[in-house]
Tab-separated table of C-alpha atoms and ligand atoms in Angstrom:
chain	number	residue	atom	x	y	z
A	17	UNK	CA	-13.200	-18.888	11.525
A	18	UNK	CA	-13.217	-15.948	13.945
A	19	UNK	CA	-11.232	-12.851	14.805
A	20	UNK	CA	-9.858	-14.774	17.809
A	21	UNK	CA	-7.626	-16.732	15.462
A	22	UNK	CA	-4.139	-15.426	14.861
A	23	UNK	CA	-3.436	-13.545	11.661
A	24	UNK	CA	-1.472	-16.345	9.990
A	25	UNK	CA	-4.455	-18.655	10.543
A	26	UNK	CA	-6.925	-16.068	9.238
A	27	UNK	CA	-4.751	-15.472	6.149
A	28	UNK	CA	-5.125	-19.140	5.253
A	29	UNK	CA	-8.721	-19.862	6.234
A	30	UNK	CA	-10.887	-16.708	6.227
A	31	UNK	CA	-13.356	-16.518	3.344
A	32	UNK	CA	-12.324	-19.987	2.170
A	33	UNK	CA	-14.891	-22.265	3.780
A	34	UNK	CA	-15.844	-25.264	1.572
A	35	UNK	CA	-19.410	-24.823	2.956
A	36	UNK	CA	-20.024	-22.018	0.459
A	37	UNK	CA	-19.769	-24.357	-2.551
A	38	UNK	CA	-21.996	-27.306	-3.378
A	39	UNK	CA	-18.869	-29.219	-4.510
A	40	UNK	CA	-17.092	-28.279	-1.219
A	41	UNK	CA	-13.869	-27.187	-2.939
A	42	UNK	CA	-11.088	-26.506	-0.429
A	43	UNK	CA	-9.612	-23.748	-2.590
A	44	UNK	CA	-12.044	-21.111	-3.906
A	45	UNK	CA	-12.625	-21.771	-7.613
A	46	UNK	CA	-12.151	-19.134	-10.312
A	47	UNK	CA	-15.718	-18.196	-11.173
A	48	UNK	CA	-15.139	-16.606	-14.558
A	49	UNK	CA	-18.792	-16.311	-15.527
A	50	UNK	CA	-19.704	-12.678	-16.140
A	51	UNK	CA	-23.367	-13.287	-15.458
A	52	UNK	CA	-25.661	-15.456	-13.296
A	53	UNK	CA	-29.057	-16.907	-14.166
A	54	UNK	CA	-32.256	-15.496	-12.673
A	55	UNK	CA	-35.582	-17.301	-12.431
A	56	UNK	CA	-38.789	-15.783	-13.805
A	57	UNK	CA	-40.418	-16.384	-10.396
A	58	UNK	CA	-37.752	-14.259	-8.678
A	59	UNK	CA	-38.160	-11.485	-11.211
A	60	UNK	CA	-41.886	-11.198	-10.587
A	61	UNK	CA	-41.708	-11.662	-6.816
A	62	UNK	CA	-42.520	-8.250	-5.272
A	63	UNK	CA	-40.166	-9.002	-2.350
A	64	UNK	CA	-37.219	-9.786	-4.700
A	65	UNK	CA	-34.361	-7.324	-4.163
A	66	UNK	CA	-31.807	-8.986	-6.422
A	67	UNK	CA	-29.457	-11.922	-5.992
A	68	UNK	CA	-26.042	-11.571	-4.381
A	69	UNK	CA	-24.651	-12.407	-7.806
A	70	UNK	CA	-26.227	-11.283	-11.050
A	71	UNK	CA	-23.331	-9.647	-12.949
A	72	UNK	CA	-19.644	-10.037	-12.099
A	73	UNK	CA	-18.874	-6.297	-11.998
A	74	UNK	CA	-21.454	-6.006	-9.222
A	75	UNK	CA	-20.414	-9.136	-7.364
A	76	UNK	CA	-18.339	-12.235	-8.015
A	77	UNK	CA	-17.868	-15.297	-5.770
A	78	UNK	CA	-14.072	-15.487	-6.220
A	79	UNK	CA	-13.733	-11.772	-5.457
A	80	UNK	CA	-16.004	-12.149	-2.442
A	81	UNK	CA	-13.709	-14.835	-0.967
A	82	UNK	CA	-10.724	-12.538	-1.282
A	83	UNK	CA	-12.566	-9.487	0.051
A	84	UNK	CA	-13.610	-11.496	3.114
A	85	UNK	CA	-10.060	-12.773	3.636
A	86	UNK	CA	-8.488	-9.313	3.294
A	87	UNK	CA	-10.987	-7.699	5.675
A	88	UNK	CA	-10.225	-10.354	8.283
A	89	UNK	CA	-6.508	-9.523	8.203
A	90	UNK	CA	-7.068	-6.027	9.599
A	91	UNK	CA	-10.079	-7.151	11.661
A	92	UNK	CA	-12.219	-4.945	9.407
A	93	UNK	CA	-15.934	-5.510	8.927
A	94	UNK	CA	-15.770	-4.909	5.182
A	95	UNK	CA	-13.337	-5.385	2.307
A	96	UNK	CA	-13.506	-4.391	-1.347
A	97	UNK	CA	-11.101	-5.247	-4.162
A	98	UNK	CA	-10.289	-3.016	-7.119
A	99	UNK	CA	-8.481	-3.357	-10.425
A	100	UNK	CA	-5.348	-1.580	-9.114
A	101	UNK	CA	-4.071	0.448	-6.185
A	102	UNK	CA	-4.720	3.572	-8.265
A	103	UNK	CA	-8.297	2.443	-9.044
A	104	UNK	CA	-8.733	2.241	-5.271
A	105	UNK	CA	-7.516	5.827	-4.825
A	106	UNK	CA	-9.732	7.052	-7.676
A	107	UNK	CA	-12.775	5.273	-6.213
A	108	UNK	CA	-12.127	6.824	-2.766
A	109	UNK	CA	-11.938	10.264	-4.378
A	110	UNK	CA	-15.351	9.740	-5.985
A	111	UNK	CA	-16.709	10.182	-2.437
A	112	UNK	CA	-15.830	13.887	-2.857
A	113	UNK	CA	-17.761	16.780	-4.401
A	114	UNK	CA	-16.718	20.026	-6.058
A	115	UNK	CA	-15.433	22.520	-3.499
A	116	UNK	CA	-14.249	19.873	-1.032
A	117	UNK	CA	-10.774	20.235	0.422
A	118	UNK	CA	-8.311	17.318	0.389
A	119	UNK	CA	-5.285	17.373	2.652
A	120	UNK	CA	-2.584	14.877	1.739
A	121	UNK	CA	0.773	14.195	3.327
A	122	UNK	CA	3.599	15.603	1.243
A	123	UNK	CA	5.595	12.413	0.661
A	124	UNK	CA	3.387	9.969	-1.257
A	125	UNK	CA	3.648	7.470	-4.100
A	126	UNK	CA	4.363	9.381	-7.350
A	127	UNK	CA	1.264	7.965	-9.062
A	128	UNK	CA	-0.988	9.206	-6.233
A	129	UNK	CA	0.659	12.626	-6.494
A	130	UNK	CA	0.097	12.598	-10.276
A	131	UNK	CA	-3.570	11.645	-9.856
A	132	UNK	CA	-4.185	14.290	-7.171
A	133	UNK	CA	-2.420	17.125	-9.013
A	134	UNK	CA	-3.195	16.299	-12.653
A	135	UNK	CA	-6.639	14.610	-12.549
A	136	UNK	CA	-8.506	15.184	-9.283
A	137	UNK	CA	-8.067	18.976	-9.345
A	138	UNK	CA	-10.152	19.074	-12.548
A	139	UNK	CA	-13.232	18.133	-10.502
A	140	UNK	CA	-12.901	21.399	-8.591
A	141	UNK	CA	-11.346	19.750	-5.547
A	142	UNK	CA	-9.135	21.978	-3.428
A	143	UNK	CA	-5.908	20.066	-2.874
A	144	UNK	CA	-3.219	20.794	-0.311
A	145	UNK	CA	-0.131	18.963	0.945
A	146	UNK	CA	1.348	19.042	4.441
A	147	UNK	CA	4.109	17.497	6.497
A	148	UNK	CA	2.135	15.017	8.597
A	149	UNK	CA	5.072	14.364	10.931
A	150	UNK	CA	4.329	17.897	12.171
A	151	UNK	CA	0.747	17.816	13.427
A	152	UNK	CA	0.697	21.592	14.000
A	153	UNK	CA	1.121	21.922	10.203
A	154	UNK	CA	-1.864	19.587	9.741
A	155	UNK	CA	-3.924	21.509	12.345
A	156	UNK	CA	-3.265	24.795	10.512
A	157	UNK	CA	-4.346	23.304	7.207
A	158	UNK	CA	-7.605	21.629	8.268
A	159	UNK	CA	-10.718	23.539	7.126
A	160	UNK	CA	-14.482	23.194	7.556
A	161	UNK	CA	-14.494	21.933	3.931
A	162	UNK	CA	-11.808	19.268	4.473
A	163	UNK	CA	-13.477	15.994	3.439
A	164	UNK	CA	-10.513	13.713	2.881
A	165	UNK	CA	-7.206	13.365	4.708
A	166	UNK	CA	-4.824	11.131	2.756
A	167	UNK	CA	-1.904	9.644	4.630
A	168	UNK	CA	0.869	7.251	3.688
A	169	UNK	CA	2.894	5.795	6.537
A	170	UNK	CA	5.715	4.930	6.201
A	171	UNK	CA	5.758	7.349	3.297
A	172	UNK	CA	7.140	6.677	-0.148
A	173	UNK	CA	10.095	7.101	-0.565
A	174	UNK	CA	11.213	9.091	2.510
A	175	UNK	CA	9.821	6.603	5.078
A	176	UNK	CA	8.298	9.299	7.289
A	177	UNK	CA	6.112	7.740	9.984
A	178	UNK	CA	2.864	9.520	10.854
A	179	UNK	CA	1.231	9.186	14.285
A	180	UNK	CA	-2.147	7.775	13.205
A	181	UNK	CA	-3.771	7.961	16.648
A	182	UNK	CA	-2.809	11.620	17.101
A	183	UNK	CA	-3.901	12.412	13.537
A	184	UNK	CA	-7.325	10.844	14.154
A	185	UNK	CA	-7.720	12.720	17.450
A	186	UNK	CA	-6.835	15.979	15.685
A	187	UNK	CA	-9.377	15.235	12.967
A	188	UNK	CA	-12.046	14.456	15.591
A	189	UNK	CA	-11.420	17.837	17.249
A	190	UNK	CA	-10.909	20.081	14.220
A	191	UNK	CA	-12.507	18.453	11.180
A	192	UNK	CA	-14.879	15.656	12.259
A	193	UNK	CA	-16.499	15.712	8.805
A	194	UNK	CA	-13.245	14.489	7.179
A	195	UNK	CA	-12.578	10.879	6.229
A	196	UNK	CA	-9.055	9.630	6.897
A	197	UNK	CA	-7.664	7.172	4.333
A	198	UNK	CA	-4.330	5.538	5.065
A	199	UNK	CA	-2.275	3.938	2.304
A	200	UNK	CA	-1.012	0.897	4.194
A	201	UNK	CA	0.832	-0.676	1.241
A	202	UNK	CA	4.355	-0.483	2.720
A	203	UNK	CA	3.390	-2.285	5.931
A	204	UNK	CA	0.847	-4.862	4.715
A	205	UNK	CA	-2.036	-5.798	7.037
A	206	UNK	CA	0.438	-7.844	9.048
A	207	UNK	CA	2.528	-4.959	10.370
A	208	UNK	CA	0.041	-2.084	10.674
A	209	UNK	CA	-3.700	-1.873	11.309
A	210	UNK	CA	-4.716	1.763	10.666
A	211	UNK	CA	-8.385	1.121	11.544
A	212	UNK	CA	-7.336	0.365	15.159
A	213	UNK	CA	-6.331	4.030	15.553
A	214	UNK	CA	-9.551	5.531	14.150
A	215	UNK	CA	-8.626	5.664	10.454
A	216	UNK	CA	-11.755	5.219	8.279
A	217	UNK	CA	-10.257	3.532	5.224
A	218	UNK	CA	-7.182	1.331	5.072
A	219	UNK	CA	-6.053	1.340	1.467
A	220	UNK	CA	-3.667	-1.091	-0.218
A	221	UNK	CA	-1.921	-1.590	-3.477
A	222	UNK	CA	-2.466	-5.360	-3.308
A	223	UNK	CA	0.043	-5.524	-6.183
A	224	UNK	CA	2.773	-5.273	-3.528
A	225	UNK	CA	3.214	-7.320	-0.327
A	226	UNK	CA	-0.290	-8.779	-0.206
A	227	UNK	CA	0.086	-10.579	-3.527
A	228	UNK	CA	3.845	-10.680	-3.240
A	229	UNK	CA	4.721	-12.387	-6.515
A	230	UNK	CA	4.828	-9.552	-9.112
A	231	UNK	CA	2.082	-11.091	-11.226
A	232	UNK	CA	-1.082	-9.174	-10.269
A	233	UNK	CA	-2.109	-5.504	-10.302
A	234	UNK	CA	-4.854	-4.951	-7.703
A	235	UNK	CA	-6.022	-2.671	-4.897
A	236	UNK	CA	-8.206	-3.009	-1.813
A	237	UNK	CA	-10.051	-0.925	0.759
A	238	UNK	CA	-10.771	-2.212	4.257
A	239	UNK	CA	-13.184	-0.399	6.558
A	240	UNK	CA	-15.397	-0.737	9.616
A	241	UNK	CA	-17.783	2.024	8.497
A	242	UNK	CA	-20.940	0.609	6.985
A	243	UNK	CA	-21.919	3.974	5.440
A	244	UNK	CA	-18.611	4.204	3.572
A	245	UNK	CA	-18.698	0.537	2.583
A	246	UNK	CA	-22.145	0.993	0.994
A	247	UNK	CA	-20.991	4.083	-0.920
A	248	UNK	CA	-17.728	2.475	-2.039
A	249	UNK	CA	-19.433	-0.746	-3.117
A	250	UNK	CA	-21.866	1.360	-5.152
A	251	UNK	CA	-18.892	3.193	-6.717
A	252	UNK	CA	-16.995	-0.064	-7.361
A	253	UNK	CA	-19.934	-1.195	-9.490
A	254	UNK	CA	-20.808	2.205	-10.977
A	255	UNK	CA	-17.210	3.007	-11.984
A	256	UNK	CA	-16.347	-0.567	-12.917
A	257	UNK	CA	-13.062	-0.443	-11.012
A	258	UNK	CA	-13.235	-4.167	-10.210
A	259	UNK	CA	-10.537	-6.832	-10.059
A	260	UNK	CA	-10.787	-9.944	-12.243
A	261	UNK	CA	-11.694	-13.394	-10.809
A	262	UNK	CA	-8.367	-14.832	-12.015
A	263	UNK	CA	-6.394	-12.090	-10.241
A	264	UNK	CA	-8.484	-12.634	-7.101
A	265	UNK	CA	-7.617	-16.322	-7.246
A	266	UNK	CA	-3.896	-15.530	-7.508
A	267	UNK	CA	-3.971	-13.054	-4.624
A	268	UNK	CA	-5.964	-15.485	-2.519
A	269	UNK	CA	-3.161	-17.970	-3.137
A	270	UNK	CA	-0.460	-15.413	-2.322
A	271	UNK	CA	-2.223	-14.478	0.914
A	272	UNK	CA	-1.708	-17.918	2.391
A	273	UNK	CA	2.037	-17.259	2.685
A	274	UNK	CA	1.793	-13.587	3.673
A	275	UNK	CA	2.874	-14.061	7.287
A	276	UNK	CA	5.751	-16.367	6.327
A	277	UNK	CA	6.926	-13.949	3.625
A	278	UNK	CA	6.643	-10.855	5.829
A	279	UNK	CA	8.744	-12.476	8.558
A	280	UNK	CA	11.631	-12.907	6.098
A	281	UNK	CA	11.125	-9.441	4.539
A	282	UNK	CA	11.401	-8.021	8.058
A	283	UNK	CA	14.542	-9.942	9.050
A	284	UNK	CA	16.319	-9.340	5.746
A	285	UNK	CA	15.242	-5.683	5.695
A	286	UNK	CA	16.587	-4.975	9.175
A	287	UNK	CA	19.882	-6.778	8.522
A	288	UNK	CA	20.418	-4.871	5.290
A	289	UNK	CA	19.414	-1.526	6.823
A	290	UNK	CA	21.999	-2.073	9.607
A	291	UNK	CA	24.615	-3.155	7.080
A	292	UNK	CA	24.048	-0.085	4.899
A	293	UNK	CA	24.130	2.234	7.917
A	294	UNK	CA	27.587	0.979	8.799
A	295	UNK	CA	28.949	1.347	5.256
A	296	UNK	CA	31.217	4.321	4.449
A	297	UNK	CA	29.724	4.681	0.930
A	298	UNK	CA	26.253	5.324	2.393
A	299	UNK	CA	25.472	8.725	3.911
A	300	UNK	CA	21.970	8.051	5.286
A	301	UNK	CA	19.614	5.098	5.734
A	302	UNK	CA	15.851	5.591	6.078
A	303	UNK	CA	14.192	2.582	7.711
A	304	UNK	CA	11.791	2.976	10.620
A	305	UNK	CA	13.254	-0.105	12.339
A	306	UNK	CA	16.586	1.678	12.896
A	307	UNK	CA	17.022	3.610	16.180
A	308	UNK	CA	18.431	6.484	14.051
A	309	UNK	CA	15.064	6.963	12.306
A	310	UNK	CA	13.415	10.173	13.613
A	311	UNK	CA	10.124	8.364	14.319
A	312	UNK	CA	11.577	5.019	15.415
A	313	UNK	CA	9.834	4.995	18.817
A	314	UNK	CA	6.499	5.878	17.216
A	315	UNK	CA	6.963	3.128	14.617
A	316	UNK	CA	7.687	0.602	17.376
A	317	UNK	CA	4.455	1.605	19.114
A	318	UNK	CA	2.256	1.852	16.040
A	319	UNK	CA	3.502	-1.039	13.920
A	320	UNK	CA	3.691	-4.760	14.561
A	321	UNK	CA	6.864	-5.140	12.528
A	322	UNK	CA	8.957	-3.595	9.780
A	323	UNK	CA	8.770	-4.442	6.114
A	324	UNK	CA	11.611	-4.813	3.627
A	325	UNK	CA	11.422	-1.221	2.395
A	326	UNK	CA	14.611	0.824	2.781
A	327	UNK	CA	15.632	4.142	1.270
A	328	UNK	CA	19.226	5.310	1.468
A	329	UNK	CA	21.584	7.963	0.144
A	330	UNK	CA	24.696	6.972	-1.704
A	331	UNK	CA	27.950	8.918	-1.484
A	332	UNK	CA	28.961	10.822	-4.623
A	333	UNK	CA	26.761	11.995	-7.455
A	334	UNK	CA	24.727	10.564	-10.350
A	335	UNK	CA	27.910	8.892	-11.651
A	336	UNK	CA	28.237	6.764	-8.488
A	337	UNK	CA	24.538	5.932	-8.589
A	338	UNK	CA	24.947	4.588	-12.121
A	339	UNK	CA	27.955	2.517	-11.086
A	340	UNK	CA	26.012	1.097	-8.144
A	341	UNK	CA	22.963	0.192	-10.231
A	342	UNK	CA	25.061	-1.396	-12.993
A	343	UNK	CA	27.060	-3.466	-10.492
A	344	UNK	CA	24.106	-5.088	-8.732
A	345	UNK	CA	23.250	-8.608	-9.843
A	346	UNK	CA	20.517	-9.907	-7.518
A	347	UNK	CA	18.767	-6.580	-6.876
A	348	UNK	CA	16.910	-5.914	-10.127
A	349	UNK	CA	16.361	-2.371	-11.381
A	350	UNK	CA	12.566	-2.396	-11.524
A	351	UNK	CA	9.688	-0.303	-10.166
A	352	UNK	CA	7.176	-1.685	-7.687
A	353	UNK	CA	7.881	-3.374	-4.379
A	354	UNK	CA	6.868	-5.993	-1.873
A	355	UNK	CA	7.633	-9.088	-3.910
A	356	UNK	CA	9.717	-12.124	-3.079
A	357	UNK	CA	12.502	-10.893	-5.404
A	358	UNK	CA	14.766	-8.068	-4.211
A	359	UNK	CA	14.743	-4.905	-6.269
A	360	UNK	CA	16.255	-1.459	-6.396
A	361	UNK	CA	14.869	1.739	-7.823
A	362	UNK	CA	15.746	5.406	-8.163
A	363	UNK	CA	12.549	7.244	-7.117
A	364	UNK	CA	13.517	10.553	-8.795
A	365	UNK	CA	13.726	8.809	-12.191
A	366	UNK	CA	11.288	5.933	-11.715
A	367	UNK	CA	8.365	5.754	-9.229
A	368	UNK	CA	8.293	9.554	-8.760
A	369	UNK	CA	9.186	10.627	-12.304
A	370	UNK	CA	5.796	12.288	-12.752
A	371	UNK	CA	6.370	14.573	-9.747
A	372	UNK	CA	7.690	17.990	-10.863
A	373	UNK	CA	11.501	18.389	-10.557
A	374	UNK	CA	11.256	21.405	-8.230
A	375	UNK	CA	9.048	19.479	-5.845
A	376	UNK	CA	11.408	16.496	-5.869
A	377	UNK	CA	14.322	18.830	-5.106
A	378	UNK	CA	12.393	20.416	-2.258
A	379	UNK	CA	11.757	16.936	-0.834
A	380	UNK	CA	15.442	15.940	-1.351
A	381	UNK	CA	14.390	13.141	-3.708
A	382	UNK	CA	17.427	13.225	-5.983
A	383	UNK	CA	19.873	10.958	-7.815
A	384	UNK	CA	21.528	9.917	-4.545
A	385	UNK	CA	18.313	8.602	-3.017
A	386	UNK	CA	17.810	4.923	-3.775
A	387	UNK	CA	15.018	2.644	-2.629
A	388	UNK	CA	15.340	-1.064	-1.966
A	389	UNK	CA	12.546	-3.557	-1.670
A	390	UNK	CA	14.291	-6.404	0.086
A	391	UNK	CA	12.999	-9.811	-0.937
A	392	UNK	CA	13.123	-13.175	0.750
A	393	UNK	CA	16.308	-14.560	-0.819
A	394	UNK	CA	19.089	-15.689	1.526
A	395	UNK	CA	20.248	-12.538	3.230
A	396	UNK	CA	23.965	-13.395	2.904
A	397	UNK	CA	23.602	-13.421	-0.908
A	398	UNK	CA	21.863	-10.042	-0.800
A	399	UNK	CA	24.582	-8.514	1.397
A	400	UNK	CA	27.281	-9.934	-0.898
A	401	UNK	CA	25.555	-8.336	-3.892
A	402	UNK	CA	25.406	-4.941	-2.159
A	403	UNK	CA	28.994	-5.271	-0.891
A	404	UNK	CA	30.297	-5.858	-4.402
A	405	UNK	CA	28.330	-2.914	-5.831
A	406	UNK	CA	29.463	-0.572	-3.032
A	407	UNK	CA	33.086	-1.591	-3.664
A	408	UNK	CA	32.629	-0.502	-7.287
A	409	UNK	CA	31.166	2.815	-6.055
A	410	UNK	CA	34.190	3.352	-3.821
A	411	UNK	CA	36.582	2.718	-6.733
A	412	UNK	CA	34.650	5.153	-8.926
A	413	UNK	CA	34.933	8.105	-6.547
A	414	UNK	CA	37.184	10.835	-8.008
A	415	UNK	CA	39.462	10.925	-4.917
A	416	UNK	CA	40.483	7.263	-5.497
B	510	LIG	C1	2.367	3.194	-1.729
B	510	LIG	C2	1.663	2.927	-3.024
B	510	LIG	N1	0.346	3.166	-3.111
B	510	LIG	C3	-0.351	2.940	-4.251
B	510	LIG	C4	0.286	2.471	-5.386
B	510	LIG	C5	-0.503	2.235	-6.632
B	510	LIG	O1	-0.785	0.875	-6.777
B	510	LIG	P1	-0.976	0.107	-8.178
B	510	LIG	O2	0.345	0.134	-8.874
B	510	LIG	O3	-1.425	-1.245	-7.768
B	510	LIG	O4	-2.004	0.865	-8.952
B	510	LIG	C6	1.655	2.211	-5.342
B	510	LIG	C7	2.357	1.697	-6.535
B	510	LIG	O5	3.558	1.603	-6.583
B	510	LIG	C8	2.355	2.456	-4.126
B	510	LIG	O6	3.684	2.239	-4.034
């Protein structure tokens, strides 16, 4: 299996070779053993530097298969899996020391914002946010002590698209000591490859598109930098932020349909974004695949497709939002995203609840801003569900 194979082929075959098992299993087995036997001879051999597997926190064969498969998807040299997307973020931040400066884009997942502002700052890290769609703002904020630049693109929930190539060039000129980590969760490895643009770490909440079935919490880091891989692998073991063999098995299974799933997420997402944009009860649609999106041309250049993530603003006030949410049948009111089932959420009261009110207001994340994660159901059923709910919104407006 090589990088010359197309992504859909790599997603099915990379890291899976039966050659690695004496029983030649086609599907990687769940190796649940926490520990692996050593021989006395090995222990007393002066050249012995340890086996690949001795304790499952340090290394596990099922996890290794998945890490190899995930790395191959973004043509990365190295992949590491963690117990959650947040465990991934925390592990990355253990690369930092007291006094370091972290510059993050302003619109990020609420849990990342909570970790940065309520946990990371306690280690004496200097944290700052900026609007990464304005690179002059980034340039002004970079310092000699900037060690980590954290970017989410498209951002959550405002779908801002950041020019990764330009950001990396700016870093190279003004803060070459800084690592750039890109949260690539919204795009999946299929639709965006941050490492291609000079990003150091591509970070995923595997919980979302990569697994795709709402039954695993997991994170991953993909990188080409050997120095960072060695440090992060050390931290993965030292912190114990590892994923379980059973979860790795499930994600490995989910991966095999990633390209097929993403194709439907993309088609359904675009159809629904266009439908919403034409609807009188919707005042704004945020989806980087729409020509009306401020960074549409950049997204077309940078990404290989568009996912099923859409944010939009509903006409009216909190009353109309409640009517809309109560009227939906197929779109379930649940947090998280990227699964086969369609879902709706209200970022201000759900995924971004931990972000202070004033900050949410400043970012215009309010009760009119809804976020859809469009699944892979038949798109006509999804449109019918939205149509019915928007009719109810229209009826509920005070002017009617
Ligand atoms: C963009 C993004 N990054 C990271 C995370 C955190 O991932 P996890 O829930 O797997 O810890 C989330 C969770 O919703 C997310 O949406």
